XYZ file of C-alpha atoms in Angstrom:
678
model
C -0.068 -29.459 -45.084
C 2.389 -28.213 -42.471
C 4.929 -30.648 -41.071
C 4.221 -31.520 -37.371
C 7.473 -32.630 -35.624
C 5.665 -34.095 -32.603
C 3.234 -36.267 -34.521
C 4.656 -39.483 -32.973
C 4.126 -38.091 -29.488
C 0.567 -37.048 -30.404
C -0.158 -40.603 -31.557
C 1.165 -42.062 -28.262
C -0.194 -39.582 -25.639
C -3.622 -37.931 -25.034
C -3.031 -34.781 -22.980
C -5.549 -33.754 -20.249
C -5.890 -30.012 -20.606
C -8.677 -29.122 -18.160
C -7.109 -30.149 -14.832
C -6.177 -28.403 -11.581
C -3.322 -29.652 -9.484
C -2.893 -29.872 -5.726
C 0.316 -27.900 -5.044
C 2.615 -27.541 -2.008
C 2.133 -24.774 0.480
C 4.399 -24.198 3.447
C 4.226 -22.373 6.833
C 6.674 -21.830 9.685
C 6.582 -25.528 10.728
C 4.953 -27.707 8.001
C 4.533 -28.452 4.350
C 1.131 -29.313 3.017
C -0.320 -30.368 -0.343
C 1.041 -32.773 -2.977
C 3.815 -33.328 -5.445
C 5.045 -35.832 -8.027
C 8.592 -37.123 -8.481
C 10.902 -34.936 -10.614
C 10.147 -36.881 -13.803
C 6.412 -37.233 -13.151
C 4.584 -40.292 -11.701
C 3.016 -43.008 -13.847
C 0.609 -45.803 -13.029
C -1.993 -48.117 -14.491
C -5.476 -46.468 -14.339
C -8.105 -47.973 -11.995
C -11.544 -46.429 -11.690
C -12.816 -46.266 -8.091
C -16.567 -45.480 -7.871
C -17.326 -47.278 -4.648
C -15.249 -48.211 -1.624
C -15.087 -51.901 -2.609
C -13.141 -50.903 -5.752
C -10.257 -49.894 -3.477
C -9.445 -53.509 -2.657
C -8.102 -54.052 -6.221
C -5.739 -51.063 -5.844
C -4.626 -51.760 -2.215
C -4.311 -55.576 -2.392
C -5.496 -57.650 -5.359
C -4.402 -55.811 -8.522
C -1.338 -57.418 -10.201
C -0.035 -54.259 -11.837
C 0.901 -51.721 -9.201
C 1.502 -48.804 -8.784
C -1.996 -47.554 -9.729
C -3.273 -44.196 -10.834
C -6.766 -43.897 -9.392
C -9.632 -42.130 -11.042
C -11.636 -41.363 -7.876
C -15.339 -40.526 -7.765
C -15.784 -37.111 -6.074
C -18.068 -38.592 -3.367
C -15.213 -40.832 -2.182
C -12.713 -37.931 -1.951
C -12.801 -37.808 1.873
C -10.284 -38.090 4.670
C -10.888 -41.765 5.463
C -10.225 -42.917 1.905
C -7.286 -40.530 1.369
C -5.490 -41.673 4.543
C -5.826 -45.262 3.305
C -4.189 -44.315 0.011
C -1.599 -42.250 1.725
C -0.368 -45.300 3.638
C 0.451 -47.500 0.671
C 3.115 -47.689 -1.959
C 0.697 -49.205 -4.446
C -0.711 -45.800 -5.428
C 1.297 -43.417 -7.639
C -1.348 -40.645 -8.020
C -4.942 -39.596 -8.087
C -7.301 -37.924 -10.508
C -10.503 -36.747 -8.824
C -13.746 -36.379 -10.780
C -16.080 -33.635 -9.552
C -19.157 -35.017 -7.742
C -22.445 -34.048 -9.413
C -24.605 -32.976 -7.541
C -22.538 -31.619 -4.629
C -21.997 -34.296 -1.869
C -25.165 -34.118 0.192
C -23.329 -34.813 3.492
C -21.141 -31.707 2.893
C -17.435 -31.467 2.105
C -14.893 -29.174 3.602
C -11.180 -29.908 3.300
C -10.468 -26.973 5.609
C -9.888 -27.110 9.355
C -12.549 -27.634 12.041
C -11.125 -24.499 13.695
C -10.059 -22.159 10.869
C -7.064 -19.842 11.414
C -6.548 -21.355 14.861
C -3.763 -19.675 16.819
C -3.758 -16.499 14.731
C -6.953 -14.917 16.073
C -7.491 -13.110 19.377
C -8.117 -16.085 21.651
C -5.084 -17.621 23.355
C -3.844 -18.842 26.718
C -3.555 -15.142 27.723
C -6.849 -13.863 26.277
C -10.048 -15.782 26.764
C -8.354 -19.164 27.159
C -11.774 -20.849 27.493
C -12.454 -19.875 23.862
C -9.027 -20.727 22.403
C -8.735 -23.608 19.853
C -12.593 -23.632 19.367
C -13.010 -25.074 22.843
C -16.427 -23.457 23.083
C -17.653 -23.641 19.503
C -16.444 -25.811 16.658
C -17.011 -23.486 13.732
C -16.538 -25.884 10.828
C -17.601 -29.317 12.050
C -17.566 -30.770 8.565
C -13.863 -29.752 8.186
C -11.707 -32.815 7.425
C -8.375 -30.967 7.388
C -7.560 -32.700 4.059
C -6.119 -29.459 2.578
C -3.589 -29.442 5.472
C -2.225 -32.966 4.930
C 0.973 -33.670 3.043
C 0.721 -36.235 0.200
C 3.839 -37.563 -1.531
C 1.970 -38.381 -4.772
C 0.248 -36.035 -7.274
C -3.499 -35.321 -7.013
C -5.256 -33.599 -9.879
C -8.837 -32.436 -10.301
C -10.555 -33.307 -13.609
C -12.605 -30.217 -14.435
C -13.924 -31.445 -17.781
C -16.522 -34.282 -17.767
C -15.564 -35.164 -21.344
C -11.904 -35.788 -20.351
C -13.171 -37.889 -17.399
C -15.190 -39.913 -19.923
C -12.142 -40.450 -22.210
C -10.224 -41.865 -19.243
C -13.132 -44.124 -18.277
C -13.467 -45.348 -21.813
C -9.684 -46.104 -22.012
C -10.080 -48.063 -18.707
C -13.174 -49.922 -20.042
C -11.238 -50.950 -23.215
C -8.027 -52.119 -21.656
C -7.977 -52.314 -17.828
C -11.226 -53.881 -16.563
C -10.381 -57.114 -14.690
C -11.663 -60.173 -16.560
C -13.280 -62.941 -14.461
C -11.332 -61.858 -11.365
C -7.941 -62.103 -13.015
C -5.795 -59.216 -14.149
C -6.455 -57.603 -17.543
C -4.200 -58.322 -20.546
C -1.560 -55.863 -21.807
C -1.457 -53.255 -23.306
C -2.958 -51.330 -20.307
C -4.184 -47.715 -20.108
C -1.860 -45.631 -17.905
C -1.748 -42.065 -16.654
C 1.218 -39.766 -16.028
C 1.022 -36.754 -13.742
C 3.715 -34.016 -13.492
C 3.669 -31.689 -10.530
C 7.126 -31.643 -8.974
C 7.511 -28.989 -6.302
C 10.821 -27.120 -5.653
C 10.267 -26.192 -1.957
C 10.498 -28.598 0.944
C 10.030 -28.831 4.751
C 8.801 -25.344 5.764
C 8.726 -21.581 4.988
C 11.853 -21.152 7.204
C 13.806 -23.612 4.989
C 12.643 -22.505 1.629
C 12.950 -18.720 2.344
C 16.413 -19.201 3.678
C 17.452 -21.119 0.554
C 15.881 -18.436 -1.679
C 17.617 -15.751 0.303
C 21.037 -17.462 0.016
C 20.589 -17.943 -3.666
C 19.664 -14.271 -4.137
C 22.778 -13.203 -2.214
C 25.374 -15.398 -3.903
C 24.028 -16.347 -7.311
C 23.830 -14.353 -10.494
C 20.774 -16.397 -11.567
C 19.088 -17.153 -8.219
C 16.748 -20.120 -8.188
C 13.878 -19.025 -5.941
C 12.059 -22.090 -4.514
C 9.023 -20.480 -2.859
C 7.092 -17.169 -2.734
C 5.048 -15.628 0.066
C 1.273 -15.481 -0.469
C 0.625 -11.807 -1.020
C -1.695 -9.355 -2.695
C -3.407 -6.025 -1.888
C -6.212 -4.995 0.383
C -8.785 -2.685 -1.226
C -10.094 0.226 0.862
C -12.016 3.461 0.412
C -13.667 6.115 2.631
C -17.097 7.772 2.528
C -15.540 11.223 2.933
C -12.192 11.682 1.124
C -9.011 11.628 3.210
C -5.399 12.329 2.298
C -4.100 8.817 1.428
C -0.461 9.855 1.732
C -0.902 11.924 4.938
C -2.248 11.150 8.399
C -5.822 11.449 9.594
C -6.297 13.898 12.509
C -6.166 11.850 15.822
C -9.529 13.450 16.850
C -11.321 12.202 13.696
C -13.306 8.972 14.284
C -13.778 6.347 11.608
C -16.181 3.411 11.471
C -14.505 0.433 9.807
C -16.531 -1.994 7.740
C -14.659 -5.157 6.637
C -14.930 -8.362 4.675
C -12.556 -10.917 3.197
C -12.231 -11.291 -0.556
C -10.349 -14.591 -0.844
C -11.137 -18.284 -0.547
C -9.401 -21.627 -0.963
C -9.937 -25.315 -1.762
C -7.830 -28.463 -1.989
C -6.794 -27.655 -5.592
C -4.704 -24.779 -6.775
C -6.637 -21.733 -7.975
C -9.975 -23.491 -7.587
C -11.660 -21.190 -5.038
C -15.235 -20.210 -5.960
C -15.946 -19.132 -2.340
C -19.611 -18.239 -3.008
C -20.669 -18.311 0.666
C -17.330 -18.016 2.359
C -16.310 -14.763 0.609
C -18.420 -13.549 -2.332
C -21.749 -13.256 -0.615
C -20.245 -11.025 2.135
C -18.071 -8.757 -0.072
C -20.886 -8.277 -2.569
C -23.204 -7.264 0.297
C -20.469 -4.923 1.527
C -20.111 -3.313 -1.933
C -23.885 -2.828 -2.182
C -23.995 -1.199 1.230
C -21.161 1.168 0.146
C -23.130 2.154 -2.924
C -26.309 2.776 -0.930
C -24.487 5.003 1.578
C -22.715 7.076 -1.091
C -26.105 7.853 -2.598
C -27.401 9.390 0.659
C -27.647 13.162 0.268
C -25.933 14.323 3.521
C -22.969 11.964 3.726
C -20.463 14.828 3.591
C -22.012 16.216 6.753
C -21.668 13.084 8.901
C -19.454 13.592 11.982
C -17.704 10.247 11.577
C -16.111 8.924 8.450
C -16.778 5.330 7.244
C -13.992 3.152 5.809
C -14.892 0.265 3.545
C -12.189 -2.403 3.761
C -11.721 -5.600 1.698
C -9.051 -7.850 3.086
C -7.063 -10.291 0.863
C -5.409 -13.522 2.114
C -7.574 -13.893 5.234
C -7.913 -17.650 4.595
C -4.240 -18.107 5.315
C -4.030 -16.816 8.911
C -5.302 -13.274 8.293
C -2.620 -11.955 5.913
C -4.483 -8.775 4.875
C -5.868 -7.719 8.247
C -2.688 -8.442 10.191
C -0.730 -6.331 7.677
C -3.143 -3.411 7.979
C -2.978 -3.531 11.801
C 0.817 -3.678 11.561
C 0.885 -0.678 9.212
C -1.445 1.260 11.494
C 0.743 0.568 14.527
C 3.866 1.590 12.610
C 2.345 4.763 11.232
C 2.568 3.531 7.661
C -1.189 3.960 7.000
C -3.331 7.160 6.891
C -5.343 5.850 9.854
C -4.179 4.819 13.302
C -5.890 2.240 15.502
C -6.967 5.108 17.794
C -9.060 6.590 14.923
C -11.267 3.486 14.763
C -14.529 4.269 16.566
C -16.153 0.893 15.949
C -15.790 -2.150 13.704
C -18.561 -3.917 11.640
C -17.591 -7.035 9.774
C -19.687 -9.030 7.258
C -18.891 -12.677 7.359
C -20.881 -15.530 5.665
C -24.332 -14.019 5.143
C -26.049 -15.801 2.205
C -27.451 -18.891 3.983
C -29.755 -17.258 6.487
C -32.202 -19.461 8.370
C -35.479 -17.698 7.770
C -34.758 -13.964 8.099
C -32.219 -14.146 10.990
C -28.773 -12.630 10.930
C -26.623 -13.166 13.968
C -24.578 -10.469 15.689
C -21.356 -11.852 17.274
C -19.327 -9.873 19.776
C -16.222 -10.561 21.890
C -17.209 -11.473 25.513
C -13.709 -10.787 26.861
C -13.373 -7.090 25.809
C -16.997 -6.460 26.798
C -16.021 -7.009 30.479
C -14.589 -3.480 30.187
C -17.446 -1.101 31.035
C -16.753 1.576 28.358
C -16.350 -1.094 25.597
C -19.577 -2.786 26.846
C -21.464 0.507 26.590
C -20.214 1.174 23.032
C -20.930 -2.464 21.941
C -24.459 -2.273 23.364
C -25.063 0.972 21.468
C -23.674 -0.632 18.325
C -26.034 -3.668 18.685
C -28.971 -1.417 19.483
C -28.444 0.674 16.260
C -28.088 -2.482 14.162
C -31.292 -3.963 15.603
C -33.239 -0.746 15.072
C -32.055 -0.546 11.514
C -33.614 -3.886 10.702
C -37.107 -2.786 11.795
C -39.409 -3.006 8.780
C -36.834 -4.887 6.768
C -37.010 -8.616 5.896
C -33.954 -9.185 8.163
C -34.040 -9.914 11.875
C -30.864 -9.166 13.790
C -30.259 -11.264 16.913
C -27.368 -11.353 19.362
C -25.479 -14.728 19.291
C -25.073 -14.711 23.018
C -22.657 -13.364 25.606
C -20.965 -16.753 26.191
C -20.154 -17.157 22.510
C -16.693 -16.150 21.210
C -16.178 -14.414 17.907
C -16.178 -16.644 14.794
C -12.944 -16.610 12.640
C -12.849 -13.037 11.461
C -10.529 -10.157 10.506
C -11.922 -8.196 13.520
C -9.961 -10.637 15.763
C -6.651 -9.222 14.422
C -7.741 -5.695 15.406
C -8.809 -6.914 18.838
C -5.359 -8.342 19.379
C -3.976 -4.826 19.072
C -6.664 -2.779 20.840
C -10.053 -3.135 22.506
C -12.193 -1.833 19.685
C -16.002 -2.089 20.012
C -17.138 -4.323 17.146
C -19.580 -6.795 15.752
C -19.380 -9.674 13.220
C -22.578 -10.388 11.227
C -23.104 -13.942 10.054
C -25.899 -16.331 8.999
C -24.895 -18.852 11.681
C -25.293 -18.621 15.437
C -22.783 -21.375 16.255
C -21.372 -23.737 13.564
C -21.226 -22.546 9.964
C -24.343 -23.016 7.821
C -21.913 -23.526 4.962
C -21.292 -27.271 4.484
C -18.769 -26.593 1.690
C -16.486 -24.131 3.444
C -13.148 -23.746 1.588
C -14.072 -26.317 -0.989
C -14.616 -26.532 -4.737
C -18.351 -27.051 -4.035
C -18.865 -23.566 -2.550
C -20.394 -22.543 -5.813
C -23.416 -20.423 -6.948
C -25.652 -23.471 -6.341
C -24.564 -23.502 -2.671
C -26.121 -20.104 -2.101
C -29.230 -21.049 -4.184
C -28.515 -18.849 -7.149
C -30.963 -19.994 -9.838
C -31.785 -18.703 -13.259
C -34.572 -19.583 -15.721
C -33.715 -21.751 -18.691
C -32.752 -20.230 -21.996
C -31.428 -16.780 -20.938
C -28.656 -15.151 -22.985
C -25.497 -14.132 -21.072
C -26.721 -10.501 -21.124
C -30.134 -11.480 -19.733
C -28.547 -13.667 -17.095
C -26.322 -10.727 -15.990
C -29.429 -8.558 -15.409
C -31.771 -11.247 -14.066
C -32.466 -10.434 -10.363
C -32.205 -13.724 -8.420
C -33.753 -14.412 -5.041
C -30.234 -14.534 -3.575
C -29.569 -11.051 -4.861
C -32.794 -9.745 -3.287
C -31.889 -11.368 0.014
C -28.340 -9.947 0.066
C -29.642 -6.538 -0.947
C -31.861 -6.555 2.153
C -28.816 -7.322 4.322
C -26.849 -4.506 2.619
C -29.753 -2.067 3.221
C -29.837 -2.851 6.942
C -26.010 -2.545 7.205
C -25.927 0.788 5.274
C -28.691 2.274 7.403
C -26.932 1.175 10.671
C -23.670 2.665 9.418
C -25.395 5.923 8.648
C -26.759 6.128 12.187
C -23.383 5.131 13.688
C -21.672 7.903 11.786
C -24.087 10.390 13.349
C -26.653 10.655 10.584
C -29.995 12.121 11.904
C -32.220 12.049 8.868
C -34.797 9.304 8.025
C -32.954 6.273 6.656
C -35.794 4.943 4.511
C -34.112 6.430 1.390
C -30.995 4.418 2.033
C -31.659 1.337 -0.058
C -29.295 -1.232 -1.615
C -30.038 -2.032 -5.276
C -30.784 -5.733 -6.042
C -29.909 -5.052 -9.658
C -26.347 -4.143 -8.669
C -26.105 -7.141 -6.340
C -27.279 -9.549 -9.018
C -24.692 -8.227 -11.555
C -21.937 -8.586 -8.945
C -23.000 -12.163 -8.061
C -22.988 -13.031 -11.770
C -19.583 -11.402 -12.377
C -17.811 -12.752 -9.280
C -19.339 -16.247 -9.397
C -20.342 -17.220 -12.931
C -18.648 -15.158 -15.665
C -16.035 -12.462 -15.100
C -15.868 -11.607 -18.807
C -19.247 -9.851 -18.994
C -20.302 -6.492 -20.455
C -20.547 -4.659 -17.121
C -17.043 -5.638 -15.858
C -15.634 -4.875 -19.316
C -17.064 -1.359 -19.142
C -15.673 -0.435 -15.688
C -12.032 -1.505 -15.868
C -8.984 0.159 -17.395
C -8.247 -0.866 -21.005
C -4.672 -2.066 -20.140
C -5.971 -4.775 -17.779
C -8.865 -6.176 -19.783
C -6.831 -9.388 -20.015
C -7.727 -10.253 -16.397
C -11.349 -11.032 -17.326
C -11.086 -14.796 -17.449
C -14.103 -17.022 -17.583
C -14.970 -18.743 -14.304
C -13.885 -16.563 -11.365
C -11.590 -17.969 -8.669
C -10.696 -16.157 -5.474
C -7.332 -17.686 -4.337
C -4.837 -15.103 -3.010
C -1.861 -16.488 -5.036
C 1.727 -15.078 -5.255
C 1.541 -12.773 -8.261
C -0.410 -9.678 -7.434
C -2.854 -8.061 -7.798
C -5.061 -11.025 -8.649
C -8.275 -10.665 -10.767
C -10.524 -10.458 -7.636
C -8.541 -7.555 -6.205
C -8.618 -5.581 -9.440
C -12.403 -6.180 -9.866
C -13.286 -5.297 -6.281
C -11.305 -2.112 -6.760
C -13.033 -1.119 -9.997
C -16.511 -2.196 -8.913
C -16.076 -0.157 -5.696
C -14.875 2.836 -7.716
C -17.789 2.436 -10.103
C -20.379 2.232 -7.323
C -19.007 4.989 -5.097
C -17.107 7.271 -7.405
C -18.146 10.047 -9.771
C -17.577 10.517 -13.486
C -15.524 13.677 -14.057
C -15.189 15.547 -17.261
C -11.451 15.008 -17.828
C -9.620 14.187 -20.984
C -7.533 10.939 -21.084
C -4.306 12.951 -20.474
C -5.841 14.807 -17.497
C -7.200 11.590 -15.980
C -3.927 9.673 -16.338
C -1.850 12.606 -14.977
C -4.132 14.279 -12.438
C -1.123 16.015 -10.697
C -0.868 18.237 -13.762
C -4.548 19.153 -13.575
C -5.726 22.033 -11.366
C -8.542 21.210 -8.880
C -7.815 17.458 -9.110
C -6.992 17.151 -5.391
C -4.688 14.256 -6.250
C -3.935 13.452 -2.587
C -7.620 13.012 -1.752
C -8.810 11.033 -4.852
C -7.816 8.286 -7.220
C -8.481 8.726 -10.919
C -9.045 5.866 -13.388
C -9.583 5.984 -17.189
C -11.947 3.122 -17.796
C -13.093 1.427 -21.011
C -16.787 2.394 -20.873
C -19.706 0.661 -22.556
C -19.865 -0.304 -26.171
C -21.468 2.402 -28.362
C -24.764 0.873 -29.536
C -24.130 1.894 -33.183
C -20.471 0.764 -33.497
C -17.881 -1.601 -32.084
C -15.946 1.177 -30.287
C -16.225 1.949 -26.623
C -16.884 5.282 -24.954
C -14.214 5.665 -22.272
C -14.495 8.096 -19.370
C -12.687 9.167 -16.189
C -13.838 7.960 -12.707
C -12.898 9.818 -9.545
C -13.069 7.802 -6.342
C -11.531 7.349 -2.916
C -10.562 3.739 -3.592
C -6.983 2.713 -2.717
C -4.895 -0.391 -2.518
C -2.622 -1.261 0.434
C -0.150 -4.190 0.683
C -1.455 -7.514 1.902
C 1.913 -9.210 2.560
C 2.368 -10.758 6.008
C 4.559 -8.656 8.351
C 6.585 -11.909 8.973
C 8.248 -11.389 5.529
C 8.798 -7.655 6.143
C 10.500 -8.525 9.349
C 12.154 -11.624 7.934
C 10.732 -13.650 10.809
C 9.958 -16.716 8.715
C 9.258 -18.798 11.802
C 6.804 -16.358 13.317
C 3.886 -17.505 15.489
C 2.437 -13.978 15.595
C 1.957 -13.504 11.846
C 1.018 -15.682 8.848
C 4.017 -17.418 7.277
C 2.330 -19.125 4.307
C 4.357 -19.543 1.098
C 3.656 -21.401 -2.167
C 6.244 -23.641 -3.661
C 7.501 -22.981 -7.184
C 7.298 -25.682 -9.896
C 8.568 -26.183 -13.421
C 5.643 -27.827 -15.160
C 2.173 -29.116 -14.334
C 0.569 -31.448 -16.848
C -1.311 -34.731 -17.125
C -1.625 -37.304 -19.941
C -2.802 -40.828 -20.691
C -1.342 -43.499 -22.945
C -1.075 -47.301 -23.470
C 1.683 -49.125 -21.689
C 3.120 -52.508 -22.778
C 3.938 -55.392 -20.402
C 7.296 -55.392 -18.601
C 8.212 -58.534 -20.506
C 7.610 -56.870 -23.914
C 9.538 -53.844 -22.850
C 12.500 -56.026 -21.793
C 12.361 -58.069 -24.973
C 12.285 -54.861 -27.025
C 15.218 -53.466 -25.059
C 17.255 -56.693 -25.416
C 16.505 -56.949 -29.171
C 17.440 -53.296 -29.518
C 20.714 -53.719 -27.634
C 21.487 -56.852 -29.684
C 20.938 -55.043 -32.921
C 23.103 -52.152 -31.668
C 25.936 -54.555 -30.678
C 25.629 -56.460 -33.950
C 25.745 -53.197 -35.943
C 28.794 -51.966 -34.004
C 30.654 -55.274 -34.564
C 29.655 -55.212 -38.270
C 30.908 -51.648 -38.542
C 34.115 -52.539 -36.836
C 34.910 -55.528 -39.127
C 33.899 -53.632 -42.276
C 36.171 -50.808 -41.189
C 39.023 -53.215 -40.377
C 38.773 -54.904 -43.771
C 37.966 -51.775 -45.668
C 41.153 -51.906 -47.781
C 40.200 -55.410 -49.009
C 36.499 -54.823 -49.365
C 36.683 -51.416 -50.991
C 40.053 -51.605 -52.949
C 39.809 -50.363 -56.522
C 40.743 -53.048 -59.113
C 43.831 -52.061 -61.259
C 43.450 -51.085 -64.859
C 45.222 -53.944 -66.759
C 46.422 -51.432 -69.393
C 48.284 -49.330 -66.866
C 52.107 -49.453 -67.016
C 54.155 -49.402 -63.834
C 57.454 -47.532 -63.839
């Protein structure tokens, strides 16, 4: 067999491979998240499954510091602040609660994106800081605390069981007294390079880049790309005629949770952007869209969870003439927010009471609400106004309102507080939006199985598409405009359950097929574009584009092809489906109006790292993130081993010295008696 050089290490340590760390994020004034010491943190494992178990860790246990294996139902603010205030805890491993905590769990803020929306002391002060409506009452703000010990999520139940078994075998207190050595211990590595705030870490990185040949960057801005397309093609590198009116439809495509890159976002993001994609497909199928007097722009914002990164950047680009559209081109704004948890059939229409005090805005908003309400007649969706005294919920639309009084509406499944009890948490999963499949389906059958959730979201998409058609000036009967539940169910499966499915494989470019991981996550991250962005881009191109008869060369180099109208369209050479009779694919060329635009906060463009106007979120860099368990001996045994080792070392040094000093006596060669000396 092959020689394994690390076999001793493998006999000592059991690595934990399926974990997700809590990492450090920074903004203009704070650092949040967790970190370990530079060499990792170690502690004796103690399993905490009920609150009484904490007493052992906080007071009674004789072997601090402890590494706690915490039951997911106890992972709440009260418990965490207790642990934060003691030196007897060196780290935390959190087991996922099964089923989801019934009381709800949201580590986000009660007032998401507070201070970066439209309401402030100068604009609707009565609505600022969620004075009127607390949108996320379950929010504990846990994600926005700073912990000086590592916290890891255990994603694999088998690994959790291995730790519990190790604890049972070695660490369970016997008759109220401490367990005997050796004890089961855990070591967590998650040392973060950035400290204090974005201002500090960006300044350090900037200085390094200026004066060092090998700069050590300590943090990176959260950034990605927004995805956008238009119903009628426009010149993406030019400027739209100031007279041309555009209706903007928007959703966010990112989410977040306490742990790094764990962001399922089923209700907080996926339900709305899937509905948006389905509405875009339904509209593109209408026969007379090229005749509509107003264009429609489908916009998918990235990084909205972190103080509206994507929308604030698009507004900034529009104001600075770095985008094909200007703010003046926007006729009206329709945003889809959380829409999957409708109470009965009701969908709520939220508007901004402050801008509606202006008569012309009020007239346009009333027209917008009227068209939306009329579009729901005969559908299984009832649209109701949330009320004039209600402010807008946290939404991208707020960033546009900061710049200009645009008539707009935000559609949600909640009138006041969120229906979503797992907002910005690891539990905002397909189960949260009641996605259910029959037992025993193959992956292919699951992909195609139309769930009730898909039917419900398709109904919302149909109403939105019909309303947009009317808003754009469409005069024909809208009954033919219909969102397809089959498309919706495929998207929900791909964006929530399994990215690596046959449909997604067939619609992306061959060179990025590596992005199709298993379980989808929708965190904005620092290396872009992330999987979600790519997939939204290619799904949108697939649903709204057309297949053109180009060769691979023509498709990859449309500027060399006559009649390609390169400025108006984007061309993508995609993998295509598997040929039923072989293992090869049948690739083809898709022409669409889908484009990407930067979603990097203007604060970094302007180098205003302490900005209060724009998002300043950065993510710290780190060297390694890993976790492992092993048996640890008592301090006495360790000291005895060390002393004996040192004694042997000293003895061997002395022995070597004396042997060396007497070498001529000890190792002299005896004379040959027959030798003659001259």
